[in-house]
Coordinates of N, CA and C in Angstrom, one line a residue:
M230 N -28.3 3.8 3.3 CA -27.3 3.4 3.0 C -25.8 3.6 3.9
T231 N -25.3 2.2 4.8 CA -24.3 3.4 5.7 C -23.3 2.9 5.0
E232 N -21.9 3.6 5.4 CA -20.4 3.9 4.8 C -20.0 2.6 4.3
T233 N -19.9 1.7 5.2 CA -19.3 0.5 4.6 C -20.4 0.0 3.1
T234 N -21.4 0.0 3.9 CA -21.9 -0.9 2.5 C -21.5 -0.1 1.0
R235 N -21.8 1.6 1.3 CA -21.2 2.4 -0.4 C -20.1 2.4 -0.4
H236 N -19.2 1.8 0.5 CA -17.6 1.6 0.2 C -17.8 0.5 -0.9
H237 N -18.8 -1.0 -0.2 CA -18.0 -2.1 -0.6 C -18.8 -1.9 -2.2
Q238 N -19.8 -1.5 -2.4 CA -20.7 -1.1 -3.8 C -19.7 -0.5 -4.8
E239 N -19.0 0.7 -4.4 CA -18.0 1.1 -5.3 C -16.9 0.2 -5.0
L240 N -16.3 -1.0 -4.8 CA -14.8 -1.3 -4.5 C -14.6 -1.8 -6.4
K241 N -13.8 -1.9 -6.5 CA -13.9 -2.5 -8.0 C -11.8 -3.0 -8.1
D242 N -12.1 -4.2 -8.6 CA -10.5 -4.7 -8.7 C -9.7 -4.7 -9.8
Y243 N -8.4 -3.6 -9.6 CA -8.4 -3.0 -10.9 C -7.0 -3.8 -12.0
F244 N -6.6 -5.0 -10.2 CA -5.2 -5.7 -10.0 C -5.7 -7.1 -10.8
G245 N -6.3 -7.3 -11.5 CA -6.6 -8.6 -12.9 C -5.5 -8.9 -13.7
E246 N -6.1 -10.3 -13.6 CA -4.7 -11.2 -15.1 C -4.5 -10.2 -16.2
Q247 N -4.7 -9.5 -16.6 CA -3.9 -8.5 -16.9 C -2.8 -8.2 -16.6
I248 N -3.1 -7.6 -15.4 CA -2.2 -6.6 -14.7 C -1.3 -7.7 -14.0
A249 N -1.9 -9.1 -12.9 CA -0.9 -9.9 -12.5 C 0.5 -10.3 -13.3
A250 N -0.1 -10.6 -14.5 CA 0.8 -11.6 -15.7 C 2.1 -10.6 -15.9
T251 N 2.0 -9.7 -15.8 CA 3.2 -8.8 -16.1 C 3.9 -8.3 -14.3
Y252 N 3.0 -7.5 -13.3 CA 3.5 -6.8 -12.0 C 4.8 -7.4 -11.8
D253 N 5.6 -8.6 -11.5 CA 7.0 -8.4 -11.3 C 7.4 -8.2 -12.4
D254 N 8.0 -7.0 -12.0 CA 8.8 -6.1 -12.9 C 10.2 -6.2 -12.4
P255 N 11.2 -7.1 -13.0 CA 12.8 -7.7 -11.8 C 13.4 -5.6 -12.1
T256 N 12.9 -5.3 -13.0 CA 13.4 -3.2 -13.8 C 13.0 -2.8 -12.8
S257 N 12.5 -2.9 -12.3 CA 11.2 -2.0 -11.3 C 12.6 -1.7 -9.9
E258 N 12.6 -0.6 -9.5 CA 13.3 -0.7 -7.8 C 12.7 -0.9 -6.8
M259 N 10.7 -0.8 -7.2 CA 10.1 -1.6 -6.2 C 10.8 -3.1 -5.9
F260 N 11.6 -4.3 -6.8 CA 11.6 -5.5 -6.8 C 13.0 -5.6 -7.1
Q261 N 13.7 -4.4 -7.1 CA 15.3 -4.6 -6.4 C 15.7 -5.5 -5.5
Q262 N 16.5 -6.5 -5.2 CA 16.7 -7.1 -3.9 C 17.3 -6.4 -2.8
S263 N 18.0 -4.9 -3.1 CA 18.5 -3.8 -2.3 C 17.1 -3.2 -1.4
T264 N 16.1 -3.4 -2.2 CA 14.7 -2.4 -1.9 C 14.0 -3.7 -1.3
V265 N 13.9 -4.9 -1.5 CA 13.0 -6.4 -0.5 C 13.7 -6.5 0.2
D266 N 14.9 -6.6 0.8 CA 15.8 -6.7 1.6 C 15.8 -5.6 2.8
A267 N 15.5 -4.9 2.4 CA 15.8 -3.6 3.5 C 14.2 -3.8 4.1
T268 N 13.3 -3.6 3.1 CA 11.8 -3.6 3.4 C 11.8 -4.6 4.6
A269 N 12.2 -5.6 4.2 CA 11.5 -7.2 5.1 C 12.9 -7.1 6.6
A270 N 13.8 -6.6 6.3 CA 14.8 -6.7 7.6 C 13.5 -5.4 8.5
V271 N 13.4 -4.5 7.9 CA 13.0 -3.4 9.2 C 11.5 -4.2 9.7
L272 N 10.8 -4.6 8.7 CA 9.3 -5.2 9.2 C 9.4 -6.7 10.1
A273 N 10.7 -7.3 9.8 CA 10.9 -7.8 10.9 C 11.2 -7.9 12.1
E274 N 12.1 -7.0 12.4 CA 12.3 -6.6 13.7 C 11.0 -5.4 14.1
L275 N 10.3 -5.1 13.2 CA 8.8 -4.3 14.4 C 8.1 -5.5 14.1
A276 N 8.1 -6.8 13.7 CA 7.2 -7.7 14.5 C 7.8 -8.2 15.4
D277 N 8.6 -7.9 15.8 CA 9.3 -8.5 17.5 C 9.1 -10.0 17.6
G278 N 9.2 -10.7 16.8 CA 8.9 -12.4 16.8 C 7.8 -13.0 16.7
G279 N 6.5 -11.7 16.5 CA 5.2 -12.0 16.3 C 4.5 -12.7 14.8
R280 N 3.9 -12.5 14.7 CA 2.2 -12.4 13.4 C 2.9 -11.1 12.8
A281 N 2.7 -11.2 11.1 CA 2.3 -10.2 10.6 C 0.9 -10.0 9.7
L282 N 0.8 -9.1 9.7 CA -0.6 -8.9 8.6 C -0.1 -7.8 7.5
E283 N -0.1 -8.4 6.6 CA -0.1 -7.9 5.3 C -1.1 -7.0 4.3
F284 N -1.5 -6.1 4.7 CA -3.0 -5.5 3.6 C -2.5 -5.3 2.6
A285 N -2.8 -6.1 1.6 CA -2.5 -6.4 -0.3 C -1.4 -6.7 -0.5
V286 N -1.7 -7.7 -0.4 CA -0.4 -8.7 -0.2 C 0.3 -9.6 -1.5
G287 N -1.0 -8.7 -2.5 CA -0.5 -9.2 -3.8 C 0.6 -10.3 -4.3
T288 N 1.5 -10.3 -4.8 CA 2.0 -11.0 -5.5 C 3.1 -11.7 -4.5
G289 N 3.3 -11.2 -3.1 CA 4.2 -11.9 -2.4 C 5.5 -10.9 -2.3
R290 N 5.8 -10.1 -3.1 CA 7.0 -9.2 -2.9 C 7.7 -9.1 -2.0
I291 N 7.2 -8.6 -0.8 CA 7.4 -8.8 0.7 C 6.6 -9.7 1.8
A292 N 5.8 -10.0 1.6 CA 5.7 -11.7 2.4 C 6.3 -12.5 2.2
L293 N 6.7 -12.9 1.2 CA 7.5 -14.1 1.4 C 8.6 -14.4 1.6
P294 N 9.8 -13.0 1.0 CA 11.0 -13.0 2.3 C 10.8 -12.5 3.9
L295 N 10.3 -11.9 4.0 CA 9.5 -11.4 5.2 C 9.4 -13.1 5.7
S296 N 8.3 -13.9 5.6 CA 8.2 -14.8 5.7 C 9.5 -15.9 5.9
G297 N 10.3 -15.7 5.3 CA 11.4 -16.6 5.4 C 12.4 -15.7 5.8
R298 N 12.4 -14.7 6.8 CA 12.9 -14.2 8.4 C 12.7 -15.1 9.4
G299 N 11.8 -15.4 8.9 CA 11.1 -16.5 10.3 C 9.7 -15.8 10.7
V300 N 9.3 -15.2 10.1 CA 8.1 -14.1 10.5 C 6.9 -14.9 9.7
P301 N 5.8 -15.0 10.9 CA 5.0 -15.7 10.4 C 3.4 -15.0 9.7
V302 N 3.4 -15.0 8.6 CA 2.7 -13.9 7.6 C 1.3 -14.0 7.1
H303 N 0.3 -13.7 7.5 CA -0.9 -13.3 6.8 C -1.4 -12.3 5.8
G304 N -1.9 -12.7 4.8 CA -2.5 -11.5 3.8 C -3.9 -11.2 3.6
M305 N -4.4 -10.0 2.6 CA -5.5 -10.1 2.8 C -5.2 -9.3 1.1
D306 N -6.3 -9.9 0.1 CA -6.0 -8.9 -1.2 C -7.5 -8.6 -1.7
L307 N -8.0 -8.1 -2.3 CA -9.2 -8.2 -3.7 C -8.4 -8.9 -4.5
S308 N -7.7 -9.5 -4.9 CA -7.3 -10.3 -6.5 C -6.7 -11.1 -6.7
R309 N -7.9 -12.0 -6.6 CA -7.7 -13.2 -7.0 C -6.3 -13.6 -7.6
A310 N -6.3 -12.8 -8.8 CA -5.2 -13.5 -10.0 C -3.9 -13.0 -9.4
M311 N -3.6 -12.0 -8.6 CA -2.5 -11.6 -7.9 C -1.9 -12.3 -6.9
V312 N -2.9 -12.9 -6.1 CA -3.0 -14.0 -5.0 C -2.3 -15.5 -5.9
A313 N -2.8 -15.7 -6.8 CA -2.3 -16.9 -7.5 C -1.1 -16.6 -7.9
R314 N -0.8 -15.9 -8.1 CA 0.6 -15.7 -8.5 C 1.9 -16.0 -7.3
L315 N 1.0 -15.3 -5.9 CA 2.1 -15.5 -5.1 C 2.3 -17.3 -4.8
R316 N 0.7 -17.6 -4.8 CA 0.6 -19.2 -4.8 C 1.7 -20.0 -6.0
E317 N 2.1 -19.6 -6.5 CA 2.8 -20.0 -7.4 C 4.3 -20.1 -7.3
K318 N 4.5 -19.4 -6.4 CA 6.3 -18.7 -6.2 C 6.5 -20.3 -4.7
P319 N 8.3 -20.5 -5.0 CA 8.0 -21.0 -3.3 C 7.5 -21.2 -2.2
G320 N 7.4 -21.3 -1.3 CA 6.7 -20.8 -0.3 C 5.0 -20.0 0.0
G321 N 4.9 -19.9 -1.0 CA 3.3 -19.0 -1.2 C 2.5 -19.4 -0.6
E322 N 2.3 -21.2 -0.6 CA 1.1 -22.1 -0.3 C 1.2 -21.8 1.1
G323 N 2.1 -21.4 2.0 CA 2.5 -21.1 3.4 C 1.6 -19.6 3.8
I324 N 1.4 -19.0 3.3 CA 0.9 -17.7 3.3 C -0.8 -17.9 3.6
G325 N -1.4 -17.6 4.5 CA -2.6 -17.8 4.7 C -3.5 -16.0 3.9
V326 N -4.3 -16.4 3.3 CA -5.0 -14.8 2.7 C -6.4 -14.9 2.7
E327 N -7.2 -14.1 3.4 CA -7.9 -13.5 2.8 C -8.2 -12.7 1.6
F328 N -9.9 -13.0 1.0 CA -10.1 -12.1 -0.5 C -10.9 -10.7 0.2
G329 N -10.5 -9.9 -0.1 CA -11.6 -8.9 0.1 C -10.5 -7.3 0.3
D330 N -11.0 -6.5 0.3 CA -10.1 -5.2 0.3 C -10.0 -4.7 2.0
F331 N -9.2 -4.1 2.1 CA -7.9 -4.2 3.8 C -8.8 -3.2 4.5
A332 N -9.8 -2.5 3.9 CA -10.4 -1.4 5.0 C -11.3 -2.0 5.7
T333 N -11.9 -3.3 5.5 CA -13.4 -3.9 6.5 C -12.7 -5.3 6.5
T334 N -12.0 -5.6 5.9 CA -11.8 -7.6 5.6 C -11.4 -8.0 7.0
R335 N -11.9 -9.0 8.3 CA -11.4 -9.0 9.0 C -10.5 -10.7 9.2
V336 N -9.6 -11.2 9.6 CA -9.3 -12.4 9.6 C -9.8 -13.5 10.8
P337 N -10.4 -15.0 10.0 CA -11.2 -15.1 11.3 C -10.4 -15.2 12.4
G338 N -10.6 -14.9 13.9 CA -9.9 -15.1 15.2 C -8.2 -14.3 15.1
G339 N -8.5 -13.3 14.3 CA -7.6 -12.4 14.0 C -7.5 -11.0 15.3
E340 N -8.8 -10.9 15.8 CA -8.8 -9.9 16.9 C -7.6 -9.9 17.6
A341 N -6.7 -8.8 17.6 CA -5.5 -8.6 18.7 C -4.8 -9.6 18.2
A342 N -4.8 -10.7 17.6 CA -4.1 -11.5 17.4 C -2.4 -11.8 16.5
F343 N -2.1 -10.1 15.9 CA -0.8 -9.8 14.7 C -0.4 -8.6 16.1
H344 N 1.4 -8.3 15.6 CA 2.2 -7.9 16.8 C 2.9 -6.5 15.4
L345 N 2.5 -7.0 14.0 CA 2.4 -6.5 13.1 C 1.2 -6.0 11.6
A346 N 0.9 -5.0 11.1 CA 0.5 -5.1 10.0 C 0.9 -3.8 9.0
Y347 N 0.8 -4.2 8.2 CA 1.7 -3.1 7.2 C 1.1 -2.9 6.1
L348 N 1.1 -2.2 5.2 CA 0.9 -1.5 3.7 C 1.9 -1.2 2.7
V349 N 2.5 -1.6 2.0 CA 3.6 -0.8 1.4 C 3.4 -0.4 0.1
F350 N 4.5 0.2 -0.3 CA 4.2 1.1 -1.6 C 3.4 2.0 -2.0
N351 N 3.1 3.0 -1.5 CA 1.6 3.7 -2.0 C 0.5 3.3 -1.8
T352 N -0.1 1.9 -1.5 CA -1.2 1.4 -1.2 C -2.3 1.6 -0.7
I353 N -2.0 2.7 0.3 CA -3.6 3.1 1.1 C -4.1 4.1 0.2
G354 N -3.3 4.6 -1.3 CA -3.8 5.5 -1.6 C -5.3 4.6 -2.6
N355 N -4.8 3.5 -2.8 CA -6.0 2.7 -3.6 C -7.3 2.5 -2.6
L356 N -7.9 2.8 -1.6 CA -8.4 3.4 -0.9 C -8.7 5.0 -1.0
T357 N -10.1 5.1 -2.2 CA -10.3 6.6 -2.5 C -11.2 7.1 -1.8
T358 N -11.5 6.9 -0.9 CA -12.4 8.1 0.0 C -11.7 8.0 1.7
Q359 N -11.6 9.5 2.0 CA -10.8 9.3 3.5 C -11.5 8.3 4.2
D360 N -13.0 8.4 4.3 CA -13.7 7.3 5.0 C -12.9 6.2 4.9
A361 N -12.8 5.5 3.6 CA -12.1 4.3 3.7 C -11.0 3.8 4.3
Q362 N -9.7 5.0 3.9 CA -8.6 5.1 4.8 C -8.7 5.3 6.1
V363 N -9.5 5.7 7.0 CA -9.7 5.9 8.4 C -10.2 4.6 8.5
A364 N -10.7 3.6 7.5 CA -11.7 2.5 8.0 C -10.0 1.7 7.9
C365 N -9.3 1.8 7.1 CA -8.4 1.1 7.0 C -7.5 0.8 8.6
F366 N -6.9 2.1 9.2 CA -6.8 2.5 10.3 C -7.5 1.6 11.2
A367 N -9.0 1.4 11.6 CA -9.7 1.0 12.1 C -9.4 -0.6 12.4
N368 N -9.7 -0.9 11.0 CA -9.1 -2.3 10.9 C -7.6 -3.0 11.1
A369 N -6.8 -2.3 11.1 CA -5.2 -2.5 11.6 C -5.5 -2.9 13.0
A370 N -5.7 -1.5 13.8 CA -6.0 -1.9 15.1 C -6.9 -3.1 15.8
H371 N -8.1 -3.5 15.0 CA -8.4 -4.4 15.2 C -7.8 -5.7 15.1
H372 N -6.9 -6.2 14.5 CA -6.4 -7.2 14.5 C -4.5 -7.0 15.2
L373 N -4.2 -5.8 15.6 CA -3.0 -5.6 16.3 C -3.3 -5.9 17.8
R374 N -2.1 -6.7 18.7 CA -2.3 -6.6 20.2 C -1.9 -5.6 20.6
P375 N -2.0 -4.9 21.5 CA -2.0 -3.8 22.3 C -0.3 -3.8 22.4
G376 N 0.4 -2.6 21.6 CA 1.5 -2.5 21.2 C 2.2 -2.9 20.4
G377 N 1.1 -3.5 19.3 CA 1.3 -3.7 17.9 C 1.6 -2.7 17.3
R378 N 2.1 -2.8 16.2 CA 3.0 -1.8 15.2 C 2.1 -1.8 13.6
F379 N 1.7 -0.6 13.4 CA 1.1 -0.4 12.3 C 2.1 0.4 11.3
V380 N 2.3 -0.2 10.1 CA 3.4 0.6 8.9 C 2.7 0.8 7.4
I381 N 2.7 2.0 7.2 CA 2.5 2.7 6.2 C 3.7 3.0 5.1
E382 N 4.2 2.6 4.1 CA 4.6 3.7 3.3 C 4.1 4.2 2.2
V383 N 4.4 5.5 1.8 CA 3.6 6.3 0.8 C 4.7 7.3 -0.1
V384 N 4.3 7.2 -1.1 CA 4.8 7.7 -2.0 C 4.5 9.1 -2.7
P385 N 4.5 10.1 -2.2 CA 3.6 11.4 -3.2 C 4.8 11.9 -3.6
E386 N 4.2 13.0 -5.0 CA 4.9 13.0 -5.7 C 4.3 14.6 -6.0
L387 N 3.8 15.1 -4.9 CA 3.6 16.7 -5.1 C 4.7 17.7 -5.3
R388 N 5.3 17.6 -4.7 CA 6.4 19.1 -5.0 C 7.2 18.8 -6.3
K389 N 7.0 17.5 -7.3 CA 7.5 17.6 -8.6 C 6.1 18.6 -9.5
L390 N 5.4 19.0 -8.5 CA 4.2 20.3 -9.5 C 4.5 20.9 -9.4
P391 N 4.8 22.0 -11.2 CA 5.0 23.0 -10.9 C 4.0 24.3 -10.4
P392 N 3.5 25.2 -10.2 CA 2.2 25.7 -10.7 C 2.0 26.1 -11.6
G393 N 0.6 25.2 -11.9 CA -0.9 25.7 -12.8 C -0.4 24.1 -13.9
Q394 N 0.3 23.2 -12.9 CA 0.3 21.4 -13.7 C -0.3 20.7 -12.8
D395 N -0.8 19.8 -13.6 CA -1.6 18.7 -12.7 C -1.0 17.1 -13.1
T396 N -0.1 17.3 -14.1 CA 0.2 16.0 -14.5 C 1.7 15.7 -14.7
I397 N 2.1 14.4 -14.1 CA 3.7 14.0 -13.8 C 4.0 12.8 -14.4
L398 N 4.8 12.7 -15.7 CA 5.5 12.0 -16.0 C 6.1 10.7 -15.7
F399 N 5.9 9.5 -15.3 CA 6.3 9.1 -14.4 C 7.1 7.3 -14.9
Q400 N 6.9 7.2 -16.6 CA 7.3 6.5 -16.9 C 7.3 6.3 -18.1
Q401 N 8.3 6.2 -18.9 CA 8.2 6.8 -21.0 C 9.4 5.9 -21.5
G402 N 8.9 4.9 -22.4 CA 9.7 4.1 -23.0 C 9.5 3.9 -24.6
P403 N 10.0 2.8 -25.3 CA 9.3 2.8 -26.5 C 7.9 2.3 -26.8
A404 N 7.3 1.7 -25.6 CA 6.4 0.6 -25.8 C 5.5 1.1 -24.4
V405 N 5.5 2.1 -23.4 CA 4.7 2.2 -22.4 C 4.6 3.7 -21.8
W406 N 4.2 4.0 -21.2 CA 4.0 5.6 -21.2 C 2.9 5.5 -19.8
G407 N 3.4 6.5 -19.1 CA 2.9 6.3 -17.5 C 2.6 7.6 -17.4
Y408 N 1.5 8.0 -16.6 CA 1.5 9.6 -16.1 C 0.5 9.4 -15.1
D409 N 0.6 10.6 -14.0 CA -0.4 10.4 -13.4 C -1.0 12.0 -13.1
V410 N -2.5 12.2 -12.6 CA -2.8 13.1 -13.0 C -3.7 13.4 -11.4
Y411 N -3.3 14.3 -10.5 CA -3.6 15.5 -9.7 C -4.7 16.4 -9.5
D412 N -5.5 16.2 -8.5 CA -6.6 17.4 -8.3 C -6.4 17.7 -6.6
T413 N -5.4 18.8 -6.5 CA -5.1 19.2 -5.2 C -6.0 19.7 -4.6
A414 N -7.5 20.2 -5.2 CA -7.9 20.4 -4.2 C -9.2 19.5 -3.8
T415 N -9.0 18.1 -4.3 CA -9.9 17.4 -3.5 C -9.0 15.9 -3.0
Q416 N -7.6 15.9 -3.2 CA -6.9 14.9 -3.2 C -7.3 13.8 -4.2
A417 N -7.9 13.3 -5.0 CA -8.2 13.2 -5.9 C -6.4 12.7 -6.6
M418 N -6.3 11.5 -7.5 CA -5.5 11.5 -8.3 C -5.7 10.1 -9.3
S419 N -4.8 10.3 -10.3 CA -5.3 8.7 -11.0 C -3.8 8.5 -11.4
S420 N -3.2 7.3 -12.1 CA -2.1 6.7 -12.9 C -2.7 6.2 -13.7
H421 N -2.3 6.3 -15.3 CA -2.8 6.6 -16.3 C -1.5 5.7 -17.5
Y422 N -1.8 4.8 -18.0 CA -1.2 3.7 -18.7 C -1.1 3.9 -20.3
V423 N 0.1 3.9 -21.1 CA -0.6 3.6 -22.5 C 0.5 2.9 -23.3
T424 N 0.0 1.7 -23.7 CA 0.5 0.8 -23.8 C 0.7 0.0 -25.5
L425 N 1.7 0.4 -26.0 CA 2.2 0.4 -27.7 C 2.2 -1.4 -27.7
D426 N 1.6 -2.4 -28.6 CA 1.5 -3.1 -29.3 C 1.6 -3.7 -30.7
G427 N 2.8 -3.3 -31.4 CA 2.5 -2.9 -32.8 C 1.7 -2.2 -33.2
P428 N 0.8 -2.2 -34.4 CA -0.1 -1.3 -34.8 C -1.1 -0.9 -33.6
H429 N -1.4 -1.6 -32.8 CA -2.4 -1.5 -31.3 C -2.1 -0.9 -30.1
S430 N -2.8 -0.3 -29.6 CA -2.2 0.6 -28.0 C -3.5 0.1 -27.1
R431 N -3.5 0.0 -25.9 CA -4.2 -0.2 -24.7 C -3.7 1.0 -24.1
F432 N -5.2 1.3 -23.0 CA -5.3 2.4 -21.9 C -6.0 1.8 -20.8
R433 N -5.0 1.9 -19.7 CA -5.6 1.8 -18.7 C -6.0 2.6 -17.5
S434 N -6.3 2.9 -16.9 CA -6.6 3.8 -15.8 C -6.9 3.3 -14.1
I435 N -5.8 3.9 -13.4 CA -6.9 3.6 -11.9 C -6.6 4.6 -11.3
P436 N -7.6 5.0 -10.4 CA -7.8 5.7 -9.0 C -7.4 5.5 -8.3
F437 N -7.3 6.8 -7.1 CA -6.0 6.6 -6.1 C -6.4 8.2 -5.4
R438 N -6.2 7.9 -3.9 CA -6.3 9.2 -3.2 C -5.0 9.6 -2.2
Y439 N -4.3 10.9 -2.4 CA -3.2 10.7 -1.5 C -3.5 11.5 -0.4
V440 N -2.7 10.9 0.3 CA -2.8 11.3 1.6 C -1.7 12.0 2.2
W441 N -2.1 13.3 3.3 CA -0.8 13.9 3.6 C -0.5 13.3 5.3
P442 N 0.7 13.3 5.7 CA 1.7 12.3 6.7 C 0.8 13.1 8.1
A443 N 0.0 14.3 7.7 CA -0.3 15.0 9.4 C -2.0 14.5 9.4
E444 N -2.6 14.4 8.5 CA -4.1 13.3 8.2 C -3.6 11.4 8.4
L445 N -2.7 11.5 7.8 CA -2.4 9.9 8.3 C -2.7 10.0 10.5
D446 N -1.7 10.6 10.7 CA -1.6 10.7 12.1 C -2.8 10.8 12.8
L447 N -3.9 11.6 12.3 CA -4.5 11.8 12.9 C -5.6 10.5 12.5
M448 N -5.9 9.9 11.5 CA -6.6 8.4 11.3 C -5.9 7.6 12.5
A449 N -4.6 7.7 12.3 CA -4.2 6.6 13.4 C -4.5 7.1 15.2
R450 N -4.8 8.2 15.6 CA -5.0 8.7 16.8 C -6.9 8.5 17.3
L451 N -7.6 8.3 15.7 CA -8.5 8.1 16.0 C -8.8 6.4 15.6
A452 N -8.0 5.6 15.9 CA -7.7 3.8 15.9 C -7.1 3.5 17.1
G453 N -6.6 5.0 18.0 CA -6.4 4.3 19.3 C -4.4 4.0 18.6
M454 N -3.7 4.7 18.1 CA -2.5 4.0 17.7 C -2.0 5.8 17.9
R455 N -0.4 5.6 17.9 CA 0.5 6.8 18.3 C 1.6 6.8 17.4
L456 N 2.2 7.3 16.5 CA 3.1 7.4 15.9 C 4.6 8.0 16.7
T457 N 6.1 6.6 15.7 CA 6.5 6.4 16.7 C 7.6 6.3 16.0
H458 N 7.3 6.4 14.6 CA 8.8 6.7 13.6 C 8.0 7.3 12.5
R459 N 8.8 8.2 12.1 CA 8.5 8.6 10.3 C 9.8 8.4 9.9
W460 N 10.3 7.8 8.7 CA 11.9 7.9 8.2 C 11.4 8.0 6.4
S461 N 12.2 8.4 5.7 CA 11.7 9.3 4.5 C 12.3 7.5 3.5
D462 N 13.0 6.6 3.9 CA 13.1 5.1 3.0 C 13.1 4.3 4.5
W463 N 13.6 3.1 3.8 CA 13.5 1.7 4.6 C 14.8 1.9 5.3
N464 N 15.9 2.4 5.0 CA 17.3 2.6 5.5 C 17.2 3.2 6.8
R465 N 16.2 3.8 7.2 CA 15.7 5.0 8.4 C 16.4 6.4 8.6
E466 N 16.4 6.7 7.5 CA 17.0 8.1 6.9 C 16.0 8.9 7.4
P467 N 16.4 10.2 8.0 CA 15.5 11.0 8.5 C 14.4 11.2 7.8
F468 N 13.5 12.0 7.7 CA 12.0 12.4 6.8 C 12.3 13.8 7.3
T469 N 12.5 14.8 6.5 CA 12.3 16.0 6.1 C 11.8 16.7 4.9
A470 N 11.5 17.6 4.6 CA 10.8 18.8 3.8 C 11.0 18.1 2.4
E471 N 12.5 17.7 2.0 CA 12.8 17.3 1.2 C 12.8 15.7 0.6
S472 N 12.1 15.2 1.6 CA 12.1 13.9 1.6 C 10.9 13.6 0.7
G473 N 11.0 12.2 -0.6 CA 10.3 12.1 -1.1 C 9.4 10.8 -1.0
K474 N 9.1 10.2 0.4 CA 8.4 9.4 0.4 C 8.8 9.1 1.9
H475 N 7.8 8.5 2.6 CA 8.4 8.3 3.8 C 7.6 6.7 4.8
V476 N 8.3 6.7 5.4 CA 7.9 4.7 6.7 C 7.6 5.3 7.1
S477 N 6.1 5.4 7.6 CA 5.8 5.4 9.2 C 5.1 4.6 10.1
V478 N 5.6 4.3 11.3 CA 4.9 3.7 12.2 C 4.3 4.3 12.8
W479 N 2.8 3.3 13.5 CA 2.3 3.7 14.2 C 2.3 2.9 15.3
E480 N 1.9 2.6 16.6 CA 1.6 2.0 17.9 C 0.4 1.5 18.8
K481 N 0.0 0.8 18.9 CA -1.4 0.5 19.4 C -1.6 0.7 20.7
E482 N -1.7 1.8 21.3 CA -2.1 2.0 22.8 C -2.1 1.0 23.6
S483 N -2.2 0.6 24.6 CA -2.3 -0.2 25.8 C -3.6 0.6 26.4
R484 N -4.6 -0.1 26.5 CA -6.1 0.6 27.4 C -6.3 -0.1 29.0

């Protein structure tokens, strides 16, 4: 069995109708207008007048405002429920989408056709093996023209883990609790959600794999790309040891 075949067999859509129905949360920081505007502004500049490809386009949180800035955007996503929400929004029908995982899915006629590929808000972690993450970089390189850019936003939380602890509470409210569990030996992590609805409760869990900046840089090198920028946020503040996340940009080398 090849690694690609094994990856497809293990693939699972964790973002079905139940998640898609409430994914666009206006109270979440990722949906704040300032966050969206800053993200779209940087990506539009990096696209440099060319086409952009979003891995895991979802409900169009970034694809739509980026398209609104005049950048032709194409997307990939595994979840038909999420893309259905994209289609319901103004401009959503104009975003082409390929269904499948972003590690291996190809856009027909898309080889070397894009100036920019991007993967935001920690979504690289949805690929739960190193092999799949390496394949993601190769897939980005396939679609990028020479000189094109690949952008990833990663939000690691490991610095919040004191010695001996493997769990971080990231959401706490009267009806919803959310916490992450980390295995620092394997780089596996999982996000868990408990939702209370009167006398009833629901539990769901999503697996991830967190990945180090240096590891991402090596994946990029294997795919023929080199690091050009690493910032701590979309406002391009410097990345330091105290940064809570990073936005990294790699450029496909001309051969």
